[in-house]
Amino acid sequence: YLPWNTNAVDFGFDLPLTVYSKSGQFPGTQVEAGLYVTARDSYVLAVMCTDLPDMQNNSAGTGSNLLADIGRLVYEAWQ
């Protein structure tokens, strides 16, 4: 959802966003916190999803998709 890839710098690519993040999970709970840096601004975002209906802590889980949607919306608002 974000114009960022963890390996981009290793291959010499310049992206419009740099992300320093940490995620965590427990069955029914997912957390993501990070520093997001663009050419114009930087911001910190921390989100915790609890009481998730599924126990999947992977890219197909409700928490992962919700965190990705929130991250994208915040990034787009800061453009």
PDB file of C-alpha atoms in Angstrom, residues 7-15:
ATOM      1  CA  ASN A   7      15.417  -3.747  -0.117  1.00  0.00           C
ATOM      2  CA  ALA A   8      15.212  -0.699  -2.397  1.00  0.00           C
ATOM      3  CA  VAL A   9      18.283   1.048  -0.964  1.00  0.00           C
ATOM      4  CA  ASP A  10      20.370  -2.116  -1.428  1.00  0.00           C
ATOM      5  CA  PHE A  11      19.706  -1.948  -5.165  1.00  0.00           C
ATOM      6  CA  GLY A  12      20.219   1.807  -5.488  1.00  0.00           C
ATOM      7  CA  PHE A  13      16.565   2.794  -5.803  1.00  0.00           C
ATOM      8  CA  ASP A  14      15.346   6.105  -4.404  1.00  0.00           C
ATOM      9  CA  LEU A  15      11.789   5.932  -3.103  1.00  0.00           C
TER      10      LEU A  15
END
